[in-house]
Amino acid sequence: GMVVEGFVWTNLAQGFNNVVYAVDEGTDGTIYAGGAFTQAVNGAESLQRVARWDGAAWTNLGSGFNNIVRGIRADASGTLYTVGDYNGTYGFSQNCRRVGRWDGAARPNMGAGFSTAANVFSLDTNGVPYVGGGFQTDGYGRYFGYAVKWNGTGWTNIYGSPLTNGLGFNSSVRAAITAPDGKMYFAGDFTNAITPSGTTAMARVAM
């Protein structure tokens, strides 16, 4: 990992032994990274696909995960969310299918997770989580369109209605961001957005 100070790049303890897919900064300035790595280049500590920078070294966040982390995001309260290819924590101490949250001590499940990889995690201006990916169903087999919204106790489609109607998109979501004005933008492989009022052509980016 590296940071830029003015026009000079500074490394962060030589980085990791494999790909980093996502980084984010917590409200306290802590830097978090997620990816395919299992260890820092200059450290012996196990860092199973997720790590935090303490100002001097990369440290672990519990046991980590058993497969790739593709998205990472810290909310205003300090809770850290991750999404990716994993279906459990490293060593299978907990089943968390493609989405997890870290409260500083444990990883409470977020519903039953997803059937296949989740690529991106975003928060709206009210702190509501959204996830996009290559999945079409959740862990219960409910069908939706490659993007979902967390209502505090479970996942709905992005319009907040039941999951069974597949509202969302017709192919994978690979990126999402919330603008300062509250609008959410999604990008990916899709060519159509499937809305409550019908199907609308959207060539790989939508608002």
Short mmCIF file of C-alpha atoms in Angstrom, two decimals:
data_model
loop_
_atom_site.label_atom_id
_atom_site.label_comp_id
_atom_site.label_asym_id
_atom_site.label_seq_id
_atom_site.Cartn_x
_atom_site.Cartn_y
_atom_site.Cartn_z
CA GLY A 1 0.00 0.00 0.00
CA MET A 2 1.15 3.54 -0.71
CA VAL A 3 -0.03 7.07 0.05
CA VAL A 4 0.86 10.31 -1.69
CA GLU A 5 2.15 13.32 0.23
CA GLY A 6 2.14 16.21 -2.19
CA PHE A 7 3.87 14.62 -5.18
CA VAL A 8 5.82 11.95 -3.27
CA TRP A 9 4.52 8.40 -2.80
CA THR A 10 5.15 6.86 0.62
CA ASN A 11 4.73 3.13 1.18
CA LEU A 12 2.72 1.67 4.06
CA ALA A 13 5.05 -0.99 5.46
CA GLN A 14 5.75 -2.42 1.98
CA GLY A 15 2.12 -3.41 1.40
CA PHE A 16 0.75 -6.94 1.03
CA ASN A 17 1.57 -10.29 -0.54
CA ASN A 18 -1.38 -10.22 -2.96
CA VAL A 19 -3.94 -7.94 -4.62
CA VAL A 20 -5.76 -5.16 -2.74
CA TYR A 21 -9.23 -4.53 -4.17
CA ALA A 22 -10.58 -1.85 -1.82
CA VAL A 23 -9.53 0.72 0.77
CA ASP A 24 -11.48 3.10 3.00
CA GLU A 25 -10.86 5.55 5.83
CA GLY A 26 -12.77 5.48 9.11
CA THR A 27 -14.00 8.65 10.82
CA ASP A 28 -11.06 8.36 13.24
CA GLY A 29 -8.55 8.30 10.38
CA THR A 30 -7.94 4.53 10.47
CA ILE A 31 -7.20 3.08 7.02
CA TYR A 32 -8.77 -0.26 6.11
CA ALA A 33 -7.86 -2.53 3.20
CA GLY A 34 -9.49 -5.60 1.69
CA GLY A 35 -8.36 -7.98 -1.04
CA ALA A 36 -6.80 -11.35 -1.81
CA PHE A 37 -3.79 -10.92 0.52
CA THR A 38 -3.06 -13.08 3.55
CA GLN A 39 -0.07 -11.25 5.01
CA ALA A 40 1.79 -7.93 4.94
CA VAL A 41 5.08 -8.02 3.02
CA ASN A 42 7.16 -7.15 6.06
CA GLY A 43 5.10 -8.86 8.75
CA ALA A 44 4.48 -12.36 10.06
CA GLU A 45 0.96 -11.65 11.34
CA SER A 46 -1.91 -13.40 9.54
CA LEU A 47 -4.04 -10.85 7.67
CA GLN A 48 -6.72 -12.92 6.00
CA ARG A 49 -8.03 -10.60 3.23
CA VAL A 50 -8.77 -7.63 5.53
CA ALA A 51 -6.49 -5.35 7.58
CA ARG A 52 -6.21 -1.96 9.25
CA TRP A 53 -3.29 0.47 9.34
CA ASP A 54 -2.41 1.62 12.87
CA GLY A 55 0.03 4.29 11.75
CA ALA A 56 3.05 2.00 11.81
CA ALA A 57 1.95 -1.47 10.70
CA TRP A 58 -0.92 -3.49 9.23
CA THR A 59 -2.90 -5.40 11.86
CA ASN A 60 -5.70 -7.95 11.64
CA LEU A 61 -9.42 -7.58 12.28
CA GLY A 62 -10.24 -10.84 14.00
CA SER A 63 -9.69 -13.97 11.94
CA GLY A 64 -10.49 -12.37 8.58
CA PHE A 65 -12.16 -14.26 5.72
CA ASN A 66 -11.73 -17.48 3.74
CA ASN A 67 -11.78 -15.78 0.33
CA ILE A 68 -11.41 -12.43 -1.43
CA VAL A 69 -12.75 -9.14 -0.05
CA ARG A 70 -13.82 -6.89 -2.93
CA GLY A 71 -15.46 -3.94 -1.18
CA ILE A 72 -14.92 -2.24 2.19
CA ARG A 73 -16.62 0.69 3.89
CA ALA A 74 -16.60 2.24 7.39
CA ASP A 75 -19.71 4.09 8.57
CA ALA A 76 -19.97 7.13 10.84
CA SER A 77 -20.28 4.97 13.97
CA GLY A 78 -17.08 3.07 13.24
CA THR A 79 -18.70 -0.16 12.03
CA LEU A 80 -16.73 -1.69 9.16
CA TYR A 81 -18.57 -3.47 6.33
CA THR A 82 -17.02 -5.85 3.81
CA VAL A 83 -18.27 -7.73 0.74
CA GLY A 84 -16.61 -10.25 -1.52
CA ASP A 85 -16.29 -13.87 -2.59
CA TYR A 86 -16.03 -15.39 0.91
CA ASN A 87 -18.63 -17.61 2.54
CA GLY A 88 -17.21 -17.55 6.05
CA THR A 89 -14.51 -16.27 8.33
CA TYR A 90 -11.02 -17.71 8.03
CA GLY A 91 -11.12 -21.15 9.64
CA PHE A 92 -14.95 -21.21 9.25
CA SER A 93 -15.61 -19.98 12.77
CA GLN A 94 -18.58 -18.04 11.42
CA ASN A 95 -20.76 -18.35 8.34
CA CYS A 96 -21.04 -14.92 6.70
CA ARG A 97 -21.87 -15.31 3.03
CA ARG A 98 -20.29 -12.54 0.91
CA VAL A 99 -21.17 -9.72 3.34
CA GLY A 100 -20.00 -8.97 6.86
CA ARG A 101 -19.69 -6.22 9.44
CA TRP A 102 -17.07 -5.70 12.13
CA ASP A 103 -18.12 -3.91 15.32
CA GLY A 104 -14.66 -3.94 16.87
CA ALA A 105 -15.01 -7.33 18.51
CA ALA A 106 -17.24 -9.61 16.41
CA ARG A 107 -18.88 -10.05 12.98
CA PRO A 108 -22.69 -10.13 13.38
CA ASN A 109 -24.36 -11.69 10.34
CA MET A 110 -26.34 -9.53 7.92
CA GLY A 111 -29.21 -11.79 6.96
CA ALA A 112 -28.31 -14.93 5.05
CA GLY A 113 -25.90 -13.17 2.71
CA PHE A 114 -25.78 -13.81 -1.04
CA SER A 115 -25.55 -16.73 -3.43
CA THR A 116 -22.46 -15.52 -5.31
CA ALA A 117 -19.87 -12.73 -5.14
CA ALA A 118 -20.70 -9.22 -3.93
CA ASN A 119 -18.54 -6.54 -5.53
CA VAL A 120 -19.33 -3.23 -3.88
CA PHE A 121 -20.68 -1.80 -0.62
CA SER A 122 -22.01 1.75 -0.35
CA LEU A 123 -23.92 3.90 2.14
CA ASP A 124 -26.56 6.48 1.29
CA THR A 125 -26.62 9.89 2.98
CA ASN A 126 -28.66 8.41 5.85
CA GLY A 127 -26.10 5.64 6.42
CA VAL A 128 -28.30 2.92 4.86
CA PRO A 129 -26.18 0.11 3.35
CA TYR A 130 -26.46 -0.93 -0.32
CA VAL A 131 -24.65 -3.89 -1.90
CA GLY A 132 -24.13 -4.71 -5.57
CA GLY A 133 -22.58 -7.73 -7.23
CA GLY A 134 -22.99 -10.79 -9.41
CA PHE A 135 -25.61 -12.39 -7.17
CA GLN A 136 -29.28 -12.86 -8.09
CA THR A 137 -30.48 -14.52 -4.91
CA ASP A 138 -29.83 -14.26 -1.19
CA GLY A 139 -29.05 -17.13 1.16
CA TYR A 140 -32.76 -17.90 1.44
CA GLY A 141 -33.13 -18.24 -2.35
CA ARG A 142 -35.12 -15.02 -2.74
CA TYR A 143 -34.67 -13.43 -6.16
CA PHE A 144 -33.58 -9.85 -6.85
CA GLY A 145 -31.65 -7.85 -9.44
CA TYR A 146 -27.95 -7.67 -8.56
CA ALA A 147 -28.33 -4.87 -5.99
CA VAL A 148 -29.93 -4.76 -2.55
CA LYS A 149 -30.66 -2.46 0.38
CA TRP A 150 -30.41 -3.24 4.12
CA ASN A 151 -33.49 -2.27 6.15
CA GLY A 152 -31.97 -2.89 9.56
CA THR A 153 -33.03 -6.52 9.86
CA GLY A 154 -32.85 -7.92 6.32
CA TRP A 155 -32.21 -7.28 2.63
CA THR A 156 -34.75 -5.80 0.21
CA ASN A 157 -34.34 -4.71 -3.39
CA ILE A 158 -33.05 -1.15 -3.88
CA TYR A 159 -36.61 0.20 -3.95
CA GLY A 160 -37.36 -1.24 -0.52
CA SER A 161 -40.01 -3.67 -1.76
CA PRO A 162 -40.07 -7.51 -1.44
CA LEU A 163 -37.14 -9.37 -2.98
CA THR A 164 -39.21 -11.81 -5.01
CA ASN A 165 -39.82 -9.53 -8.01
CA GLY A 166 -36.18 -9.09 -9.12
CA LEU A 167 -36.20 -5.29 -9.29
CA GLY A 168 -32.78 -3.77 -9.86
CA PHE A 169 -30.65 -4.57 -12.91
CA ASN A 170 -30.33 -7.29 -15.55
CA SER A 171 -26.65 -8.06 -14.91
CA SER A 172 -23.82 -7.51 -12.46
CA VAL A 173 -23.18 -4.31 -10.49
CA ARG A 174 -19.48 -3.51 -10.06
CA ALA A 175 -19.43 0.00 -8.55
CA ALA A 176 -21.70 2.30 -6.54
CA ILE A 177 -21.32 5.75 -5.03
CA THR A 178 -23.50 8.30 -3.25
CA ALA A 179 -23.19 11.93 -4.34
CA PRO A 180 -23.37 14.82 -1.85
CA ASP A 181 -26.89 15.63 -3.10
CA GLY A 182 -28.06 12.14 -2.05
CA LYS A 183 -28.28 10.61 -5.51
CA MET A 184 -26.87 7.10 -5.87
CA TYR A 185 -24.99 5.97 -8.93
CA PHE A 186 -24.49 2.32 -9.98
CA ALA A 187 -22.23 0.94 -12.71
CA GLY A 188 -21.57 -2.52 -14.06
CA ASP A 189 -22.35 -5.02 -16.81
CA PHE A 190 -26.09 -4.28 -16.96
CA THR A 191 -27.95 -2.80 -19.92
CA ASN A 192 -31.36 -2.41 -18.27
CA ALA A 193 -32.69 -1.14 -14.96
CA ILE A 194 -35.78 -3.02 -13.78
CA THR A 195 -37.93 -0.52 -11.87
CA PRO A 196 -41.38 -0.77 -10.25
CA SER A 197 -42.84 0.90 -13.34
CA GLY A 198 -41.03 -1.24 -15.94
CA THR A 199 -37.70 -1.81 -17.70
CA THR A 200 -35.52 1.14 -18.71
CA ALA A 201 -32.43 0.98 -20.94
CA MET A 202 -29.31 1.83 -18.92
CA ALA A 203 -26.01 1.16 -20.67
CA ARG A 204 -23.87 0.07 -17.72
CA VAL A 205 -24.40 3.16 -15.57
CA ALA A 206 -27.51 4.34 -13.75
CA MET A 207 -28.64 6.97 -11.25
#
